[in-house]
Amino acid sequence: MGNRELVNRLRDNINQVFVGKEKIVDNLLICLLAGGHVLLEDVPGVGKTTLALTLAKSMDASFGRIQFTPDTLPSDIIGVSVYNMKSGEFTFQPGVVMNQILLGDEINRTSPKTQSSLLEAMAEGQVTVDGRVIKLPEPFLVIATQNPIEFIGTYPLPEAQMDRFMMRLSVGYPEREQEIRMMELFLDGKTVDKVQVVCKAEDILGIRNEIKQVKVKDNILNYMEDIVEQTRVDKRFVLGASPRALLALVRASQANAYIAGRDFVKPDDVKAVVRQVLAHRLVLTSESKIQKEDVMDVLDQIIIMTKIPV
């Protein structure tokens, strides 16, 4: 079985449990295969945890979950050195981050100090504890969930933290037919614990290497650069897209092309992922907020105005 067929099986397996949100599943797989991380933003109870757990079970990956609260400490995530009185030495007690799929539930309910403890893990695939560098298992994917900012007891994620997420996705409520289907599956006992394993976590590493070989021509690179550059000069934004955002856009476009069965990137691949990759990294000016401007609307205008390469 080819790797592309394996991706299709993985997608279908998740869609059997996480019903009616095929686009969300596709974007999650793009982040996984492109080596990025995902921020799921929505109200509680729409299946964010189910999605993360289904993915982990489908690829037989180790899964860790942490429920963020105001008193969660960085050591709860990355681990801590504990003194062993018998041996007279410090031993490392690993934190929840030492898993291939890490679900950080309600990340914006914890303090900025604890949020920032994930930065090194997300950017470099490692953590540093008491001067000791510890590599994380591969593939490593953080799926963080975030409550809408107007919810009580939330801390806004710092811009540096937001920039570490390849995509921000919103699950949303399912359609009527999808929700009825979800209830039918629930009554039939088709829950997360019944999910089949369709691939190994190690297979994902091979697919990532193949995605890096997907060709991106100069005119496509210039198209991406034009969009990103426009976010930086548009006076409605006080903060435009970073170079990290541009690199994430390149890799996500490659992954989208790969899933579509191509070995080259088209403008359609860029347009398929650009909103999810860039929107959460952009910050409106105070004047734009007063005028009720919306980040997504402004970004859509930039995408429409940017010349599409032939």
PDB file of C-alpha atoms in Angstrom:
ATOM      1  CA  MET A   1       0.000   0.000   0.000  1.00  0.00           C
ATOM      2  CA  GLY A   2       1.383   3.401  -1.027  1.00  0.00           C
ATOM      3  CA  ASN A   3       1.750   6.231   1.421  1.00  0.00           C
ATOM      4  CA  ARG A   4      -0.972   8.288  -0.257  1.00  0.00           C
ATOM      5  CA  GLU A   5      -3.412   5.401   0.130  1.00  0.00           C
ATOM      6  CA  LEU A   6      -2.344   5.171   3.758  1.00  0.00           C
ATOM      7  CA  VAL A   7      -3.244   8.855   4.256  1.00  0.00           C
ATOM      8  CA  ASN A   8      -6.662   8.224   2.697  1.00  0.00           C
ATOM      9  CA  ARG A   9      -7.269   5.306   5.064  1.00  0.00           C
ATOM     10  CA  LEU A  10      -6.236   7.447   8.023  1.00  0.00           C
ATOM     11  CA  ARG A  11      -8.614  10.209   6.940  1.00  0.00           C
ATOM     12  CA  ASP A  12     -11.535   7.793   6.407  1.00  0.00           C
ATOM     13  CA  ASN A  13     -10.909   6.124   9.753  1.00  0.00           C
ATOM     14  CA  ILE A  14     -11.130   9.453  11.603  1.00  0.00           C
ATOM     15  CA  ASN A  15     -14.225  10.533   9.672  1.00  0.00           C
ATOM     16  CA  GLN A  16     -16.056   7.399  10.808  1.00  0.00           C
ATOM     17  CA  VAL A  17     -15.970   8.678  14.390  1.00  0.00           C
ATOM     18  CA  PHE A  18     -15.617  12.433  13.958  1.00  0.00           C
ATOM     19  CA  VAL A  19     -18.653  12.854  11.731  1.00  0.00           C
ATOM     20  CA  GLY A  20     -19.380  15.660   9.286  1.00  0.00           C
ATOM     21  CA  LYS A  21     -16.201  17.706   9.618  1.00  0.00           C
ATOM     22  CA  GLU A  22     -14.121  16.433   6.705  1.00  0.00           C
ATOM     23  CA  LYS A  23     -12.400  19.785   6.105  1.00  0.00           C
ATOM     24  CA  ILE A  24     -11.273  19.982   9.734  1.00  0.00           C
ATOM     25  CA  VAL A  25      -9.876  16.435   9.491  1.00  0.00           C
ATOM     26  CA  ASP A  26      -8.045  17.281   6.254  1.00  0.00           C
ATOM     27  CA  ASN A  27      -6.439  20.357   7.833  1.00  0.00           C
ATOM     28  CA  LEU A  28      -5.450  18.374  10.923  1.00  0.00           C
ATOM     29  CA  LEU A  29      -3.754  15.792   8.689  1.00  0.00           C
ATOM     30  CA  ILE A  30      -2.000  18.573   6.760  1.00  0.00           C
ATOM     31  CA  CYS A  31      -0.517  19.864  10.021  1.00  0.00           C
ATOM     32  CA  LEU A  32       0.492  16.368  11.103  1.00  0.00           C
ATOM     33  CA  LEU A  33       2.139  15.548   7.766  1.00  0.00           C
ATOM     34  CA  ALA A  34       3.769  18.979   7.450  1.00  0.00           C
ATOM     35  CA  GLY A  35       5.259  18.830  10.949  1.00  0.00           C
ATOM     36  CA  GLY A  36       3.113  21.631  12.373  1.00  0.00           C
ATOM     37  CA  HIS A  37       0.838  22.061  15.374  1.00  0.00           C
ATOM     38  CA  VAL A  38      -2.880  22.837  15.617  1.00  0.00           C
ATOM     39  CA  LEU A  39      -4.919  25.274  17.682  1.00  0.00           C
ATOM     40  CA  LEU A  40      -8.587  24.300  17.891  1.00  0.00           C
ATOM     41  CA  GLU A  41     -10.727  27.247  18.953  1.00  0.00           C
ATOM     42  CA  ASP A  42     -14.373  26.735  19.770  1.00  0.00           C
ATOM     43  CA  VAL A  43     -16.966  26.321  22.486  1.00  0.00           C
ATOM     44  CA  PRO A  44     -16.770  23.223  24.736  1.00  0.00           C
ATOM     45  CA  GLY A  45     -18.450  19.994  23.674  1.00  0.00           C
ATOM     46  CA  VAL A  46     -18.014  20.042  19.887  1.00  0.00           C
ATOM     47  CA  GLY A  47     -15.628  17.072  19.789  1.00  0.00           C
ATOM     48  CA  LYS A  48     -12.149  18.587  19.945  1.00  0.00           C
ATOM     49  CA  THR A  49     -10.906  15.948  22.392  1.00  0.00           C
ATOM     50  CA  THR A  50     -12.577  13.175  20.380  1.00  0.00           C
ATOM     51  CA  LEU A  51     -10.752  14.345  17.253  1.00  0.00           C
ATOM     52  CA  ALA A  52      -7.333  14.303  18.940  1.00  0.00           C
ATOM     53  CA  LEU A  53      -7.835  10.914  20.562  1.00  0.00           C
ATOM     54  CA  THR A  54      -9.185   9.365  17.337  1.00  0.00           C
ATOM     55  CA  LEU A  55      -6.112  10.546  15.439  1.00  0.00           C
ATOM     56  CA  ALA A  56      -3.759   9.094  18.048  1.00  0.00           C
ATOM     57  CA  LYS A  57      -5.533   5.722  18.108  1.00  0.00           C
ATOM     58  CA  SER A  58      -5.703   5.546  14.292  1.00  0.00           C
ATOM     59  CA  MET A  59      -1.918   5.835  13.988  1.00  0.00           C
ATOM     60  CA  ASP A  60      -1.096   3.868  17.152  1.00  0.00           C
ATOM     61  CA  ALA A  61       0.692   6.861  18.643  1.00  0.00           C
ATOM     62  CA  SER A  62       1.320   7.552  22.308  1.00  0.00           C
ATOM     63  CA  PHE A  63      -1.222  10.046  23.596  1.00  0.00           C
ATOM     64  CA  GLY A  64      -0.985  12.514  26.450  1.00  0.00           C
ATOM     65  CA  ARG A  65      -3.590  14.947  27.665  1.00  0.00           C
ATOM     66  CA  ILE A  66      -3.330  17.826  30.099  1.00  0.00           C
ATOM     67  CA  GLN A  67      -6.237  19.910  31.320  1.00  0.00           C
ATOM     68  CA  PHE A  68      -4.886  23.428  31.719  1.00  0.00           C
ATOM     69  CA  THR A  69      -6.010  25.330  34.814  1.00  0.00           C
ATOM     70  CA  PRO A  70      -4.755  28.554  36.434  1.00  0.00           C
ATOM     71  CA  ASP A  71      -2.522  26.539  38.795  1.00  0.00           C
ATOM     72  CA  THR A  72      -0.939  24.266  36.144  1.00  0.00           C
ATOM     73  CA  LEU A  73       2.856  24.499  36.381  1.00  0.00           C
ATOM     74  CA  PRO A  74       5.480  24.229  33.606  1.00  0.00           C
ATOM     75  CA  SER A  75       6.851  21.104  35.339  1.00  0.00           C
ATOM     76  CA  ASP A  76       3.467  19.422  34.842  1.00  0.00           C
ATOM     77  CA  ILE A  77       4.106  19.668  31.106  1.00  0.00           C
ATOM     78  CA  ILE A  78       7.832  19.246  30.524  1.00  0.00           C
ATOM     79  CA  GLY A  79       8.740  17.198  33.612  1.00  0.00           C
ATOM     80  CA  VAL A  80      10.941  17.745  36.644  1.00  0.00           C
ATOM     81  CA  SER A  81      14.129  16.386  38.219  1.00  0.00           C
ATOM     82  CA  VAL A  82      13.372  14.592  41.502  1.00  0.00           C
ATOM     83  CA  TYR A  83      15.985  13.845  44.140  1.00  0.00           C
ATOM     84  CA  ASN A  84      16.331  10.126  44.870  1.00  0.00           C
ATOM     85  CA  MET A  85      17.401   9.744  48.496  1.00  0.00           C
ATOM     86  CA  LYS A  86      18.575   6.131  48.014  1.00  0.00           C
ATOM     87  CA  SER A  87      20.913   6.819  45.108  1.00  0.00           C
ATOM     88  CA  GLY A  88      21.736  10.372  46.103  1.00  0.00           C
ATOM     89  CA  GLU A  89      21.094  11.528  42.526  1.00  0.00           C
ATOM     90  CA  PHE A  90      18.444  13.466  40.673  1.00  0.00           C
ATOM     91  CA  THR A  91      16.248  11.441  38.319  1.00  0.00           C
ATOM     92  CA  PHE A  92      14.122  12.906  35.554  1.00  0.00           C
ATOM     93  CA  GLN A  93      10.384  12.468  35.952  1.00  0.00           C
ATOM     94  CA  PRO A  94       8.958  13.059  32.450  1.00  0.00           C
ATOM     95  CA  GLY A  95       5.959  15.292  31.941  1.00  0.00           C
ATOM     96  CA  VAL A  96       2.986  14.792  29.677  1.00  0.00           C
ATOM     97  CA  VAL A  97       4.889  16.364  26.750  1.00  0.00           C
ATOM     98  CA  MET A  98       6.789  13.086  26.271  1.00  0.00           C
ATOM     99  CA  ASN A  99       4.067  11.720  23.983  1.00  0.00           C
ATOM    100  CA  GLN A 100       3.685  11.742  20.219  1.00  0.00           C
ATOM    101  CA  ILE A 101       0.230  13.337  20.287  1.00  0.00           C
ATOM    102  CA  LEU A 102      -0.230  15.926  23.026  1.00  0.00           C
ATOM    103  CA  LEU A 103      -3.665  17.379  23.703  1.00  0.00           C
ATOM    104  CA  GLY A 104      -3.502  20.622  25.670  1.00  0.00           C
ATOM    105  CA  ASP A 105      -7.087  21.248  26.716  1.00  0.00           C
ATOM    106  CA  GLU A 106      -8.181  24.866  27.272  1.00  0.00           C
ATOM    107  CA  ILE A 107      -4.662  26.237  26.924  1.00  0.00           C
ATOM    108  CA  ASN A 108      -5.836  29.799  27.486  1.00  0.00           C
ATOM    109  CA  ARG A 109      -7.063  28.999  31.000  1.00  0.00           C
ATOM    110  CA  THR A 110      -3.510  28.708  32.318  1.00  0.00           C
ATOM    111  CA  SER A 111      -0.933  31.401  33.009  1.00  0.00           C
ATOM    112  CA  PRO A 112       1.373  32.836  30.322  1.00  0.00           C
ATOM    113  CA  LYS A 113       4.376  31.251  32.109  1.00  0.00           C
ATOM    114  CA  THR A 114       2.888  27.782  31.729  1.00  0.00           C
ATOM    115  CA  GLN A 115       1.797  28.485  28.145  1.00  0.00           C
ATOM    116  CA  SER A 116       5.345  29.484  27.244  1.00  0.00           C
ATOM    117  CA  SER A 117       6.738  26.185  28.563  1.00  0.00           C
ATOM    118  CA  LEU A 118       5.466  24.609  25.342  1.00  0.00           C
ATOM    119  CA  LEU A 119       7.418  26.965  23.066  1.00  0.00           C
ATOM    120  CA  GLU A 120      10.669  24.989  22.925  1.00  0.00           C
ATOM    121  CA  ALA A 121       8.830  21.691  22.498  1.00  0.00           C
ATOM    122  CA  MET A 122       6.743  23.005  19.603  1.00  0.00           C
ATOM    123  CA  ALA A 123       9.561  24.796  17.805  1.00  0.00           C
ATOM    124  CA  GLU A 124      12.455  22.375  18.274  1.00  0.00           C
ATOM    125  CA  GLY A 125      10.969  19.026  19.322  1.00  0.00           C
ATOM    126  CA  GLN A 126      12.858  19.033  22.611  1.00  0.00           C
ATOM    127  CA  VAL A 127      12.643  20.281  26.201  1.00  0.00           C
ATOM    128  CA  THR A 128      15.337  21.532  28.558  1.00  0.00           C
ATOM    129  CA  VAL A 129      15.107  20.514  32.225  1.00  0.00           C
ATOM    130  CA  ASP A 130      17.845  21.658  34.625  1.00  0.00           C
ATOM    131  CA  GLY A 131      20.214  22.219  31.701  1.00  0.00           C
ATOM    132  CA  ARG A 132      19.568  18.772  30.252  1.00  0.00           C
ATOM    133  CA  VAL A 133      18.170  18.637  26.701  1.00  0.00           C
ATOM    134  CA  ILE A 134      15.658  15.847  26.145  1.00  0.00           C
ATOM    135  CA  LYS A 135      14.415  14.959  22.670  1.00  0.00           C
ATOM    136  CA  LEU A 136      10.698  14.361  22.228  1.00  0.00           C
ATOM    137  CA  PRO A 137       9.308  11.269  20.468  1.00  0.00           C
ATOM    138  CA  GLU A 138       8.604  11.588  16.758  1.00  0.00           C
ATOM    139  CA  PRO A 139       6.312  12.411  15.162  1.00  0.00           C
ATOM    140  CA  PHE A 140       5.336  15.071  17.712  1.00  0.00           C
ATOM    141  CA  LEU A 141       2.073  16.979  17.346  1.00  0.00           C
ATOM    142  CA  VAL A 142       0.495  19.442  19.763  1.00  0.00           C
ATOM    143  CA  ILE A 143      -3.267  19.851  19.491  1.00  0.00           C
ATOM    144  CA  ALA A 144      -4.243  22.692  21.783  1.00  0.00           C
ATOM    145  CA  THR A 145      -7.841  23.697  22.397  1.00  0.00           C
ATOM    146  CA  GLN A 146      -8.804  27.231  23.246  1.00  0.00           C
ATOM    147  CA  ASN A 147     -12.053  28.680  24.536  1.00  0.00           C
ATOM    148  CA  PRO A 148     -13.309  31.886  22.887  1.00  0.00           C
ATOM    149  CA  ILE A 149     -11.590  34.864  24.480  1.00  0.00           C
ATOM    150  CA  GLU A 150     -14.809  36.261  25.936  1.00  0.00           C
ATOM    151  CA  PHE A 151     -15.176  33.208  28.197  1.00  0.00           C
ATOM    152  CA  ILE A 152     -14.550  33.873  31.899  1.00  0.00           C
ATOM    153  CA  GLY A 153     -11.069  33.003  33.202  1.00  0.00           C
ATOM    154  CA  THR A 154      -9.162  33.016  29.922  1.00  0.00           C
ATOM    155  CA  TYR A 155      -5.676  34.442  29.269  1.00  0.00           C
ATOM    156  CA  PRO A 156      -5.005  35.598  25.697  1.00  0.00           C
ATOM    157  CA  LEU A 157      -2.230  33.562  24.067  1.00  0.00           C
ATOM    158  CA  PRO A 158       0.898  35.683  23.440  1.00  0.00           C
ATOM    159  CA  GLU A 159       1.750  36.419  19.811  1.00  0.00           C
ATOM    160  CA  ALA A 160       4.926  34.288  20.093  1.00  0.00           C
ATOM    161  CA  GLN A 161       2.821  31.319  21.188  1.00  0.00           C
ATOM    162  CA  MET A 162       0.237  31.812  18.432  1.00  0.00           C
ATOM    163  CA  ASP A 163       3.036  31.915  15.859  1.00  0.00           C
ATOM    164  CA  ARG A 164       4.092  28.362  16.834  1.00  0.00           C
ATOM    165  CA  PHE A 165       0.794  26.919  15.625  1.00  0.00           C
ATOM    166  CA  MET A 166       0.725  26.084  11.927  1.00  0.00           C
ATOM    167  CA  MET A 167      -3.068  26.420  11.798  1.00  0.00           C
ATOM    168  CA  ARG A 168      -5.937  27.664  13.900  1.00  0.00           C
ATOM    169  CA  LEU A 169      -9.142  25.767  13.189  1.00  0.00           C
ATOM    170  CA  SER A 170     -12.700  26.223  14.383  1.00  0.00           C
ATOM    171  CA  VAL A 171     -14.744  23.030  14.640  1.00  0.00           C
ATOM    172  CA  GLY A 172     -18.224  24.558  14.916  1.00  0.00           C
ATOM    173  CA  TYR A 173     -21.526  22.821  15.495  1.00  0.00           C
ATOM    174  CA  PRO A 174     -22.414  19.985  13.083  1.00  0.00           C
ATOM    175  CA  GLU A 175     -25.275  20.211  10.607  1.00  0.00           C
ATOM    176  CA  ARG A 176     -28.602  18.600  11.538  1.00  0.00           C
ATOM    177  CA  GLU A 177     -28.062  15.459   9.421  1.00  0.00           C
ATOM    178  CA  GLN A 178     -24.508  15.085  10.688  1.00  0.00           C
ATOM    179  CA  GLU A 179     -25.605  15.390  14.303  1.00  0.00           C
ATOM    180  CA  ILE A 180     -28.297  12.748  13.823  1.00  0.00           C
ATOM    181  CA  ARG A 181     -25.678  10.483  12.238  1.00  0.00           C
ATOM    182  CA  MET A 182     -23.431  11.121  15.230  1.00  0.00           C
ATOM    183  CA  MET A 183     -26.201   9.979  17.596  1.00  0.00           C
ATOM    184  CA  GLU A 184     -26.757   6.834  15.515  1.00  0.00           C
ATOM    185  CA  LEU A 185     -23.067   5.936  15.716  1.00  0.00           C
ATOM    186  CA  PHE A 186     -23.145   6.594  19.458  1.00  0.00           C
ATOM    187  CA  LEU A 187     -26.087   4.227  19.890  1.00  0.00           C
ATOM    188  CA  ASP A 188     -24.310   1.611  17.761  1.00  0.00           C
ATOM    189  CA  GLY A 189     -21.334   1.786  20.098  1.00  0.00           C
ATOM    190  CA  LYS A 190     -18.947   3.228  17.480  1.00  0.00           C
ATOM    191  CA  THR A 191     -16.995   5.365  19.923  1.00  0.00           C
ATOM    192  CA  VAL A 192     -13.334   6.378  20.195  1.00  0.00           C
ATOM    193  CA  ASP A 193     -12.356   3.227  22.070  1.00  0.00           C
ATOM    194  CA  LYS A 194     -13.446   1.135  19.042  1.00  0.00           C
ATOM    195  CA  VAL A 195     -11.190   3.001  16.575  1.00  0.00           C
ATOM    196  CA  GLN A 196      -9.020   0.725  14.437  1.00  0.00           C
ATOM    197  CA  VAL A 197      -5.286   1.202  13.927  1.00  0.00           C
ATOM    198  CA  VAL A 198      -4.655   1.864  10.218  1.00  0.00           C
ATOM    199  CA  CYS A 199      -0.989   2.888  10.302  1.00  0.00           C
ATOM    200  CA  LYS A 200       1.997   3.291  12.576  1.00  0.00           C
ATOM    201  CA  ALA A 201       3.354   6.577  13.856  1.00  0.00           C
ATOM    202  CA  GLU A 202       6.650   5.778  12.122  1.00  0.00           C
ATOM    203  CA  ASP A 203       4.842   5.786   8.756  1.00  0.00           C
ATOM    204  CA  ILE A 204       4.155   9.488   9.222  1.00  0.00           C
ATOM    205  CA  LEU A 205       7.886  10.243   9.251  1.00  0.00           C
ATOM    206  CA  GLY A 206       8.266   8.626   5.824  1.00  0.00           C
ATOM    207  CA  ILE A 207       5.349  10.651   4.463  1.00  0.00           C
ATOM    208  CA  ARG A 208       6.884  13.852   5.840  1.00  0.00           C
ATOM    209  CA  ASN A 209      10.042  13.157   3.852  1.00  0.00           C
ATOM    210  CA  GLU A 210       7.989  12.642   0.687  1.00  0.00           C
ATOM    211  CA  ILE A 211       6.129  15.923   1.254  1.00  0.00           C
ATOM    212  CA  LYS A 212       9.444  17.778   1.436  1.00  0.00           C
ATOM    213  CA  GLN A 213      10.097  16.582  -2.137  1.00  0.00           C
ATOM    214  CA  VAL A 214       6.886  18.136  -3.520  1.00  0.00           C
ATOM    215  CA  LYS A 215       8.020  20.772  -6.031  1.00  0.00           C
ATOM    216  CA  VAL A 216       7.275  24.463  -5.470  1.00  0.00           C
ATOM    217  CA  LYS A 217       8.115  26.622  -8.487  1.00  0.00           C
ATOM    218  CA  ASP A 218       9.424  30.171  -8.219  1.00  0.00           C
ATOM    219  CA  ASN A 219       6.164  31.743  -9.362  1.00  0.00           C
ATOM    220  CA  ILE A 220       4.318  29.965  -6.541  1.00  0.00           C
ATOM    221  CA  LEU A 221       6.936  31.101  -4.011  1.00  0.00           C
ATOM    222  CA  ASN A 222       6.494  34.663  -5.244  1.00  0.00           C
ATOM    223  CA  TYR A 223       2.717  34.307  -4.924  1.00  0.00           C
ATOM    224  CA  MET A 224       3.093  33.299  -1.254  1.00  0.00           C
ATOM    225  CA  GLU A 225       5.570  36.115  -0.658  1.00  0.00           C
ATOM    226  CA  ASP A 226       3.152  38.649  -2.205  1.00  0.00           C
ATOM    227  CA  ILE A 227       0.356  37.613   0.172  1.00  0.00           C
ATOM    228  CA  VAL A 228       2.588  37.682   3.260  1.00  0.00           C
ATOM    229  CA  GLU A 229       4.191  40.983   2.274  1.00  0.00           C
ATOM    230  CA  GLN A 230       0.768  42.563   1.847  1.00  0.00           C
ATOM    231  CA  THR A 231      -0.185  41.641   5.428  1.00  0.00           C
ATOM    232  CA  ARG A 232       2.878  43.570   6.598  1.00  0.00           C
ATOM    233  CA  VAL A 233       2.162  46.774   4.658  1.00  0.00           C
ATOM    234  CA  ASP A 234      -1.626  46.832   5.116  1.00  0.00           C
ATOM    235  CA  LYS A 235      -2.318  49.689   7.544  1.00  0.00           C
ATOM    236  CA  ARG A 236      -5.188  47.785   9.139  1.00  0.00           C
ATOM    237  CA  PHE A 237      -2.700  45.360  10.703  1.00  0.00           C
ATOM    238  CA  VAL A 238      -0.317  46.323  13.488  1.00  0.00           C
ATOM    239  CA  LEU A 239       1.344  42.895  13.172  1.00  0.00           C
ATOM    240  CA  GLY A 240       1.703  41.073   9.860  1.00  0.00           C
ATOM    241  CA  ALA A 241       2.741  37.505   9.061  1.00  0.00           C
ATOM    242  CA  SER A 242       6.232  36.461  10.195  1.00  0.00           C
ATOM    243  CA  PRO A 243       8.886  34.578   8.201  1.00  0.00           C
ATOM    244  CA  ARG A 244       7.879  31.515  10.253  1.00  0.00           C
ATOM    245  CA  ALA A 245       4.351  31.963   8.941  1.00  0.00           C
ATOM    246  CA  LEU A 246       5.661  32.025   5.363  1.00  0.00           C
ATOM    247  CA  LEU A 247       7.593  28.790   5.869  1.00  0.00           C
ATOM    248  CA  ALA A 248       4.506  27.199   7.424  1.00  0.00           C
ATOM    249  CA  LEU A 249       2.496  28.274   4.374  1.00  0.00           C
ATOM    250  CA  VAL A 250       5.045  26.625   2.067  1.00  0.00           C
ATOM    251  CA  ARG A 251       4.982  23.323   3.937  1.00  0.00           C
ATOM    252  CA  ALA A 252       1.189  23.284   4.361  1.00  0.00           C
ATOM    253  CA  SER A 253       0.771  23.915   0.617  1.00  0.00           C
ATOM    254  CA  GLN A 254       3.107  21.008  -0.128  1.00  0.00           C
ATOM    255  CA  ALA A 255       1.094  18.746   2.182  1.00  0.00           C
ATOM    256  CA  ASN A 256      -2.174  19.814   0.557  1.00  0.00           C
ATOM    257  CA  ALA A 257      -0.762  18.996  -2.885  1.00  0.00           C
ATOM    258  CA  TYR A 258       0.503  15.626  -1.622  1.00  0.00           C
ATOM    259  CA  ILE A 259      -2.888  14.647  -0.200  1.00  0.00           C
ATOM    260  CA  ALA A 260      -4.458  15.665  -3.530  1.00  0.00           C
ATOM    261  CA  GLY A 261      -2.137  13.188  -5.291  1.00  0.00           C
ATOM    262  CA  ARG A 262       0.267  15.658  -6.919  1.00  0.00           C
ATOM    263  CA  ASP A 263       4.026  16.128  -6.672  1.00  0.00           C
ATOM    264  CA  PHE A 264       3.875  19.886  -7.341  1.00  0.00           C
ATOM    265  CA  VAL A 265       2.113  22.840  -5.712  1.00  0.00           C
ATOM    266  CA  LYS A 266      -0.595  24.807  -7.520  1.00  0.00           C
ATOM    267  CA  PRO A 267      -2.047  28.209  -6.533  1.00  0.00           C
ATOM    268  CA  ASP A 268      -5.166  26.322  -5.415  1.00  0.00           C
ATOM    269  CA  ASP A 269      -3.077  24.543  -2.772  1.00  0.00           C
ATOM    270  CA  VAL A 270      -1.949  27.875  -1.378  1.00  0.00           C
ATOM    271  CA  LYS A 271      -5.492  29.250  -1.342  1.00  0.00           C
ATOM    272  CA  ALA A 272      -6.750  26.075   0.370  1.00  0.00           C
ATOM    273  CA  VAL A 273      -4.550  26.630   3.449  1.00  0.00           C
ATOM    274  CA  VAL A 274      -3.593  30.314   3.541  1.00  0.00           C
ATOM    275  CA  ARG A 275      -6.483  31.492   5.716  1.00  0.00           C
ATOM    276  CA  GLN A 276      -5.940  28.802   8.349  1.00  0.00           C
ATOM    277  CA  VAL A 277      -2.165  29.400   8.373  1.00  0.00           C
ATOM    278  CA  LEU A 278      -2.090  33.196   8.502  1.00  0.00           C
ATOM    279  CA  ALA A 279      -5.235  34.540  10.182  1.00  0.00           C
ATOM    280  CA  HIS A 280      -4.317  33.780  13.809  1.00  0.00           C
ATOM    281  CA  ARG A 281      -0.908  35.464  13.414  1.00  0.00           C
ATOM    282  CA  LEU A 282      -2.337  38.813  12.298  1.00  0.00           C
ATOM    283  CA  VAL A 283      -3.236  41.590  14.751  1.00  0.00           C
ATOM    284  CA  LEU A 284      -5.558  44.460  13.848  1.00  0.00           C
ATOM    285  CA  THR A 285      -4.824  48.045  14.860  1.00  0.00           C
ATOM    286  CA  SER A 286      -6.956  49.663  17.556  1.00  0.00           C
ATOM    287  CA  GLU A 287      -8.640  51.811  14.917  1.00  0.00           C
ATOM    288  CA  SER A 288      -9.570  48.749  12.858  1.00  0.00           C
ATOM    289  CA  LYS A 289     -11.038  47.056  15.924  1.00  0.00           C
ATOM    290  CA  ILE A 290     -13.112  50.146  16.710  1.00  0.00           C
ATOM    291  CA  GLN A 291     -14.404  50.097  13.132  1.00  0.00           C
ATOM    292  CA  LYS A 292     -15.403  46.437  13.648  1.00  0.00           C
ATOM    293  CA  GLU A 293     -12.947  45.154  11.047  1.00  0.00           C
ATOM    294  CA  ASP A 294     -12.478  41.365  10.972  1.00  0.00           C
ATOM    295  CA  VAL A 295      -9.065  39.720  10.472  1.00  0.00           C
ATOM    296  CA  MET A 296     -10.493  37.065   8.158  1.00  0.00           C
ATOM    297  CA  ASP A 297     -12.314  39.625   6.003  1.00  0.00           C
ATOM    298  CA  VAL A 298      -9.181  41.757   5.591  1.00  0.00           C
ATOM    299  CA  LEU A 299      -7.107  38.673   4.759  1.00  0.00           C
ATOM    300  CA  ASP A 300      -9.699  37.585   2.192  1.00  0.00           C
ATOM    301  CA  GLN A 301      -9.431  41.010   0.536  1.00  0.00           C
ATOM    302  CA  ILE A 302      -5.641  40.640   0.348  1.00  0.00           C
ATOM    303  CA  ILE A 303      -5.930  37.162  -1.184  1.00  0.00           C
ATOM    304  CA  ILE A 304      -8.418  38.404  -3.794  1.00  0.00           C
ATOM    305  CA  MET A 305      -6.215  41.374  -4.741  1.00  0.00           C
ATOM    306  CA  THR A 306      -3.016  39.303  -5.033  1.00  0.00           C
ATOM    307  CA  LYS A 307      -2.247  38.315  -8.606  1.00  0.00           C
ATOM    308  CA  ILE A 308      -2.504  34.542  -9.128  1.00  0.00           C
ATOM    309  CA  PRO A 309       0.416  33.045 -11.105  1.00  0.00           C
ATOM    310  CA  VAL A 310      -0.323  31.281 -14.357  1.00  0.00           C
TER     311      VAL A 310
END
